[in-house]
Tab-separated table of C-alpha atoms in Angstrom:
chain	number	residue	atom	x	y	z
A	1	GLY	CA	-28.507	2.189	-6.503
A	2	ARG	CA	-26.258	1.089	-3.627
A	3	LYS	CA	-23.887	3.993	-4.255
A	4	ALA	CA	-26.774	6.474	-4.270
A	5	ALA	CA	-28.239	5.034	-1.057
A	6	ALA	CA	-24.873	5.165	0.720
A	7	SER	CA	-24.316	8.737	-0.465
A	8	ILE	CA	-27.777	9.871	0.702
A	9	HIS	CA	-27.313	8.128	4.056
A	10	ALA	CA	-23.957	9.852	4.602
A	11	PHE	CA	-25.375	13.239	3.560
A	12	LEU	CA	-28.366	13.027	5.915
A	13	ARG	CA	-26.120	12.081	8.831
A	14	GLY	CA	-23.602	14.810	8.006
A	15	LEU	CA	-20.844	12.284	7.341
A	16	PRO	CA	-18.339	12.290	4.497
A	17	ALA	CA	-19.261	9.757	1.836
A	18	ALA	CA	-16.999	6.726	2.063
A	19	PRO	CA	-15.583	5.770	-1.324
A	20	GLU	CA	-16.124	2.208	-2.475
A	21	PRO	CA	-12.892	0.217	-2.325
A	22	LEU	CA	-11.401	-0.558	-5.730
A	23	SER	CA	-8.814	-3.169	-6.535
A	24	VAL	CA	-6.248	-2.937	-9.306
A	25	VAL	CA	-5.847	-6.040	-11.425
A	26	LEU	CA	-2.859	-6.469	-13.750
A	27	GLN	CA	-3.550	-8.399	-16.920
A	28	PRO	CA	-0.604	-9.402	-19.141
A	29	LEU	CA	-0.932	-8.654	-22.855
A	30	PRO	CA	1.490	-11.113	-24.489
A	31	GLN	CA	0.597	-10.221	-28.094
A	32	TYR	CA	0.339	-6.433	-27.591
A	33	THR	CA	0.952	-4.509	-30.807
A	34	ARG	CA	-0.015	-1.137	-32.217
A	35	VAL	CA	-0.904	-0.054	-35.728
A	36	PRO	CA	2.196	1.393	-37.434
A	37	ASP	CA	2.447	5.202	-37.147
A	38	TYR	CA	-0.552	5.429	-34.778
A	39	GLU	CA	1.056	8.358	-32.993
A	40	GLY	CA	1.306	10.208	-36.309
A	41	VAL	CA	-2.419	10.011	-37.170
A	42	PRO	CA	-3.798	13.576	-37.243
A	43	ARG	CA	-6.866	14.499	-35.174
A	44	GLN	CA	-10.070	13.961	-37.086
A	45	ARG	CA	-12.559	16.831	-37.121
A	46	PRO	CA	-16.208	15.821	-36.740
A	47	PRO	CA	-18.574	16.810	-39.535
A	48	VAL	CA	-20.695	19.858	-38.678
A	49	LEU	CA	-24.136	21.026	-39.622
A	50	PRO	CA	-23.971	23.766	-42.293
A	51	ILE	CA	-24.584	27.282	-40.911
A	52	ASP	CA	-27.769	27.777	-42.932
A	53	ARG	CA	-29.262	24.610	-41.342
A	54	ARG	CA	-28.546	25.626	-37.723
A	55	ILE	CA	-31.939	26.484	-36.269
A	56	GLY	CA	-32.747	26.827	-32.573
A	57	ILE	CA	-30.806	24.362	-30.471
A	58	ALA	CA	-29.758	22.046	-33.297
A	59	GLU	CA	-26.776	19.835	-32.609
A	60	ILE	CA	-23.903	21.338	-34.594
A	61	GLU	CA	-21.310	18.562	-34.463
A	62	GLN	CA	-22.494	15.417	-36.211
A	63	CYS	CA	-21.394	11.813	-35.702
A	64	PHE	CA	-18.274	10.521	-37.389
A	65	PRO	CA	-18.729	8.016	-40.186
A	66	GLU	CA	-17.538	4.595	-38.935
A	67	GLU	CA	-14.222	4.642	-40.823
A	68	THR	CA	-13.326	8.124	-39.488
A	69	ALA	CA	-14.396	7.152	-35.957
A	70	ARG	CA	-12.107	4.111	-36.056
A	71	LEU	CA	-9.234	6.276	-37.336
A	72	GLU	CA	-9.777	8.788	-34.502
A	73	GLY	CA	-9.999	5.956	-31.975
A	74	SER	CA	-6.658	4.573	-33.198
A	75	ARG	CA	-4.959	7.740	-31.868
A	76	CYS	CA	-5.621	6.661	-28.263
A	77	LEU	CA	-2.396	6.223	-26.267
A	78	ARG	CA	-3.996	3.547	-24.061
A	79	CYS	CA	-2.993	5.035	-20.729
A	80	TRP	CA	-4.220	1.924	-18.929
A	81	VAL	CA	-1.493	-0.145	-20.642
A	82	ASN	CA	2.056	0.166	-19.371
A	83	THR	CA	5.423	-1.461	-19.625
A	84	VAL	CA	6.151	-3.593	-16.603
A	85	PHE	CA	9.723	-4.515	-15.706
A	86	ARG	CA	9.767	-7.798	-13.828
A	87	GLU	CA	12.867	-9.835	-13.121
A	88	ASP	CA	12.433	-13.424	-11.970
A	89	PRO	CA	15.563	-15.584	-11.661
A	90	GLU	CA	13.439	-18.752	-11.625
A	91	LEU	CA	11.897	-17.851	-15.000
A	92	GLY	CA	15.170	-16.510	-16.392
A	93	THR	CA	13.733	-13.050	-16.982
A	94	GLU	CA	16.570	-11.068	-15.452
A	95	CYS	CA	17.638	-7.960	-17.369
A	96	ILE	CA	20.891	-8.596	-19.215
A	97	LEU	CA	21.498	-4.861	-19.826
A	98	CYS	CA	21.687	-5.415	-23.582
A	99	GLY	CA	20.182	-1.980	-24.309
A	100	ALA	CA	17.840	-3.305	-27.002
A	101	CYS	CA	14.842	-1.627	-25.348
A	102	ALA	CA	16.574	1.764	-25.374
A	103	ASP	CA	17.701	1.301	-28.987
A	104	VAL	CA	14.214	0.506	-30.305
A	105	CYS	CA	12.340	3.183	-28.327
A	106	PRO	CA	11.072	5.823	-30.797
A	107	GLU	CA	10.673	8.432	-28.040
A	108	ARG	CA	14.040	7.779	-26.334
A	109	CYS	CA	12.322	7.444	-22.954
A	110	ILE	CA	14.508	4.524	-21.757
A	111	GLU	CA	18.025	5.194	-20.553
A	112	PHE	CA	20.768	3.181	-18.898
A	113	VAL	CA	22.499	5.247	-16.208
A	114	PRO	CA	25.524	4.379	-14.064
A	115	VAL	CA	24.502	3.829	-10.436
A	116	SER	CA	27.076	6.375	-9.316
A	117	GLU	CA	25.063	9.099	-11.119
A	118	VAL	CA	21.729	8.211	-9.511
A	119	GLU	CA	20.436	10.210	-6.574
A	120	ALA	CA	17.332	8.766	-4.955
A	121	ASP	CA	15.010	10.634	-2.662
A	122	PRO	CA	14.622	9.067	0.801
A	123	ALA	CA	11.166	7.591	0.082
A	124	LEU	CA	12.402	5.813	-3.062
A	125	ARG	CA	15.472	4.603	-1.203
A	126	GLU	CA	13.356	3.126	1.614
A	127	ALA	CA	10.960	1.479	-0.860
A	128	ALA	CA	13.872	-0.108	-2.749
A	129	LEU	CA	15.455	-1.324	0.488
A	130	ALA	CA	12.136	-2.849	1.598
A	131	GLU	CA	11.577	-4.525	-1.781
A	132	TYR	CA	15.107	-5.700	-2.631
A	133	GLY	CA	16.885	-5.793	0.730
A	134	GLU	CA	20.607	-6.404	0.555
A	135	ALA	CA	20.823	-5.922	-3.215
A	136	ALA	CA	19.469	-2.375	-2.879
A	137	ALA	CA	21.639	-1.681	0.147
A	138	ILE	CA	24.728	-2.414	-1.935
A	139	LEU	CA	23.583	0.104	-4.553
A	140	PHE	CA	22.631	2.888	-2.131
A	141	GLU	CA	25.241	2.379	0.530
A	142	GLY	CA	28.100	1.075	-1.595
A	143	GLY	CA	29.597	4.526	-2.079
A	144	GLY	CA	30.356	4.716	-5.790
A	145	ALA	CA	29.052	1.229	-6.472
A	146	ALA	CA	29.564	-0.133	-9.954
A	147	GLY	CA	26.451	-1.041	-11.874
A	148	THR	CA	23.747	0.270	-14.138
A	149	VAL	CA	20.162	1.353	-13.596
A	150	LEU	CA	17.438	1.361	-16.235
A	151	VAL	CA	15.423	4.610	-16.074
A	152	LYS	CA	12.157	5.119	-17.978
A	153	ASP	CA	10.379	8.459	-18.409
A	154	GLU	CA	6.664	7.594	-18.241
A	155	THR	CA	5.673	11.110	-19.311
A	156	VAL	CA	7.222	10.559	-22.753
A	157	CYS	CA	6.283	6.889	-23.352
A	158	ILE	CA	3.734	6.351	-26.154
A	159	ARG	CA	3.065	2.719	-25.120
A	160	CYS	CA	4.081	1.308	-28.469
A	161	GLY	CA	5.274	-1.955	-26.902
A	162	LEU	CA	8.432	-2.133	-29.001
A	163	CYS	CA	10.636	-2.442	-25.889
A	164	ALA	CA	8.662	-5.484	-24.681
A	165	GLU	CA	8.733	-7.018	-28.145
A	166	ARG	CA	12.495	-6.492	-28.441
A	167	CYS	CA	13.499	-7.644	-24.904
A	168	PRO	CA	15.374	-10.961	-25.374
A	169	ALA	CA	15.125	-11.898	-21.681
A	170	GLY	CA	11.386	-11.271	-21.333
A	171	THR	CA	12.016	-8.764	-18.517
A	172	ILE	CA	9.733	-6.169	-20.106
A	173	THR	CA	6.075	-7.002	-20.652
A	174	MET	CA	3.000	-4.991	-21.571
A	175	GLU	CA	0.205	-5.195	-19.018
A	176	GLN	CA	-3.112	-3.441	-18.678
A	177	PHE	CA	-4.380	-2.088	-15.391
A	178	ILE	CA	-8.060	-2.711	-14.699
A	179	LEU	CA	-9.978	-1.179	-11.788
A	180	GLU	CA	-12.510	-3.595	-10.362
A	181	GLU	CA	-15.311	-2.588	-8.050
A	182	PRO	CA	-16.481	-5.057	-5.410
A	183	SER	CA	-19.446	-7.090	-6.562
A	184	HIS	CA	-22.664	-6.664	-4.604
A	185	GLU	CA	-24.627	-9.841	-4.929
A	186	ARG	CA	-28.164	-10.040	-3.599
A	187	ARG	CA	-28.684	-12.247	-0.634
């Protein structure tokens, strides 16, 4: 109701509708697992009404039986769940560059690349310098600096969680992103 009222108010005054602010909440998923071979489950076709029973505006596609619906639902890639790489020296979760995450990845979307082969666009460079300060400056301004960078292709990741499960240092975790709308309590 509040959204509708705000939208109507903006429309009548000739103003653009102001979007409600949303906040992103990260929620760790320590026991995240997937059903084996979930990415190999074929698409389930819904049952349909036989042609001789289609009269007027009858609904042609019928509901899935529960078992088939659950099978189809298991195909979901869970786009709201992602791998998060977080190093914390106090917790001892610094990446040890063991390569276990890259070895276990079924889609080969994790790679270890020498720093000397990495070219960063200016925006990424500035963000890294702001976040990591001197450590990033050494990488970007070191001129052929020695070191390794972990690169992950998010467009290929199937969110299986095997990298997080395999990481011996606990650097990689699975976390879900939840959008929360502000609560409007009555006064």
